[in-house]
PDB file of C-alpha atoms in Angstrom:
ATOM      1  CA  MET A   1     -11.992  11.281  12.156  1.00 52.00           C
ATOM      2  CA  ARG A   2     -13.579  13.302   9.347  1.00 70.00           C
ATOM      3  CA  SER A   3     -17.329  13.785   9.504  1.00 78.00           C
ATOM      4  CA  VAL A   4     -17.874  11.950   6.193  1.00 75.00           C
ATOM      5  CA  SER A   5     -15.913   8.949   7.456  1.00 82.00           C
ATOM      6  CA  LEU A   6     -17.758   8.966  10.757  1.00 87.00           C
ATOM      7  CA  THR A   7     -21.125   9.204   8.999  1.00 86.00           C
ATOM      8  CA  PHE A   8     -20.171   6.307   6.742  1.00 86.00           C
ATOM      9  CA  LEU A   9     -19.027   4.207   9.694  1.00 89.00           C
ATOM     10  CA  ASN A  10     -22.261   4.931  11.567  1.00 90.00           C
ATOM     11  CA  LEU A  11     -24.335   3.967   8.529  1.00 90.00           C
ATOM     12  CA  VAL A  12     -22.512   0.666   8.022  1.00 90.00           C
ATOM     13  CA  THR A  13     -22.709  -0.140  11.737  1.00 93.00           C
ATOM     14  CA  SER A  14     -26.423   0.632  11.826  1.00 93.00           C
ATOM     15  CA  LEU A  15     -27.137  -1.523   8.785  1.00 92.00           C
ATOM     16  CA  ARG A  16     -25.114  -4.415  10.186  1.00 92.00           C
ATOM     17  CA  ASN A  17     -26.914  -4.144  13.539  1.00 94.00           C
ATOM     18  CA  GLU A  18     -30.189  -4.483  11.613  1.00 94.00           C
ATOM     19  CA  GLN A  19     -28.713  -7.510   9.822  1.00 92.00           C
ATOM     20  CA  GLN A  20     -28.871  -5.722   6.469  1.00 90.00           C
ATOM     21  CA  SER A  21     -26.411  -6.479   3.695  1.00 88.00           C
ATOM     22  CA  VAL A  22     -23.656  -3.953   3.146  1.00 86.00           C
ATOM     23  CA  VAL A  23     -21.620  -3.661  -0.041  1.00 86.00           C
ATOM     24  CA  VAL A  24     -18.671  -1.292  -0.087  1.00 83.00           C
ATOM     25  CA  ILE A  25     -16.867  -0.301  -3.260  1.00 81.00           C
ATOM     26  CA  TYR A  26     -13.573   1.499  -2.794  1.00 78.00           C
ATOM     27  CA  PHE A  27     -12.031   3.623  -5.484  1.00 73.00           C
ATOM     28  CA  ASP A  28      -9.164   6.068  -5.219  1.00 73.00           C
ATOM     29  CA  LEU A  29      -9.959   9.405  -6.808  1.00 65.00           C
ATOM     30  CA  SER A  30      -7.065  11.344  -5.318  1.00 68.00           C
ATOM     31  CA  LYS A  31      -5.091  11.513  -8.584  1.00 68.00           C
ATOM     32  CA  ALA A  32      -8.143  12.662 -10.517  1.00 62.00           C
ATOM     33  CA  PHE A  33      -8.680  15.464  -8.013  1.00 63.00           C
ATOM     34  CA  ASP A  34      -5.181  16.757  -8.676  1.00 68.00           C
ATOM     35  CA  LYS A  35      -5.857  17.166 -12.406  1.00 71.00           C
ATOM     36  CA  VAL A  36      -9.566  17.935 -12.897  1.00 73.00           C
ATOM     37  CA  PRO A  37     -11.179  21.247 -11.930  1.00 78.00           C
ATOM     38  CA  HIS A  38     -13.722  20.738  -9.140  1.00 78.00           C
ATOM     39  CA  ARG A  39     -16.725  22.191 -10.962  1.00 84.00           C
ATOM     40  CA  ARG A  40     -15.976  20.278 -14.180  1.00 85.00           C
ATOM     41  CA  LEU A  41     -15.786  17.013 -12.224  1.00 82.00           C
ATOM     42  CA  GLN A  42     -19.127  17.720 -10.547  1.00 86.00           C
ATOM     43  CA  VAL A  43     -20.822  18.535 -13.867  1.00 90.00           C
ATOM     44  CA  LYS A  44     -19.449  15.375 -15.511  1.00 89.00           C
ATOM     45  CA  LEU A  45     -20.549  13.180 -12.601  1.00 89.00           C
ATOM     46  CA  GLU A  46     -24.039  14.692 -12.689  1.00 93.00           C
ATOM     47  CA  ALA A  47     -24.190  14.088 -16.468  1.00 96.00           C
ATOM     48  CA  LEU A  48     -23.293  10.440 -15.837  1.00 94.00           C
ATOM     49  CA  GLY A  49     -26.252  10.150 -13.484  1.00 94.00           C
ATOM     50  CA  ILE A  50     -24.345  10.259 -10.214  1.00 91.00           C
ATOM     51  CA  ARG A  51     -26.745  11.674  -7.625  1.00 89.00           C
ATOM     52  CA  PRO A  52     -26.678  12.419  -3.909  1.00 88.00           C
ATOM     53  CA  PRO A  53     -25.602  11.010  -1.575  1.00 85.00           C
ATOM     54  CA  LEU A  54     -22.710   9.622  -3.659  1.00 84.00           C
ATOM     55  CA  LEU A  55     -22.220  12.925  -5.497  1.00 86.00           C
ATOM     56  CA  ASP A  56     -22.180  14.812  -2.189  1.00 84.00           C
ATOM     57  CA  PHE A  57     -19.587  12.396  -0.824  1.00 81.00           C
ATOM     58  CA  ILE A  58     -17.314  12.787  -3.841  1.00 78.00           C
ATOM     59  CA  VAL A  59     -17.636  16.575  -3.888  1.00 77.00           C
ATOM     60  CA  SER A  60     -17.010  16.869  -0.133  1.00 77.00           C
ATOM     61  CA  HIS A  61     -13.966  14.592  -0.472  1.00 68.00           C
ATOM     62  CA  ARG A  62     -12.685  16.819  -3.274  1.00 59.00           C
ATOM     63  CA  ILE A  63     -13.052  19.925  -1.105  1.00 55.00           C
ATOM     64  CA  VAL A  64     -11.245  18.262   1.808  1.00 48.00           C
ATOM     65  CA  LYS A  65      -8.408  17.037  -0.446  1.00 54.00           C
ATOM     66  CA  SER A  66      -7.886  20.471  -2.005  1.00 52.00           C
ATOM     67  CA  LYS A  67      -7.247  22.201   1.347  1.00 49.00           C
TER      68      LYS A  67
END
């Protein structure tokens, strides 16, 4: 299991154990990663106000997908 996936699973499990609400939004960015240069995508996301940890997750997913 990838470290990002494991971290996400641990976070959700921890929140559920504490009886916290968890909302998960799934979106498939794999096609976008095939067509948009990595740095340009990061700059655009930052300009849209996307901040860590979501930005870090997207960027790390992009790096994993490009290998």
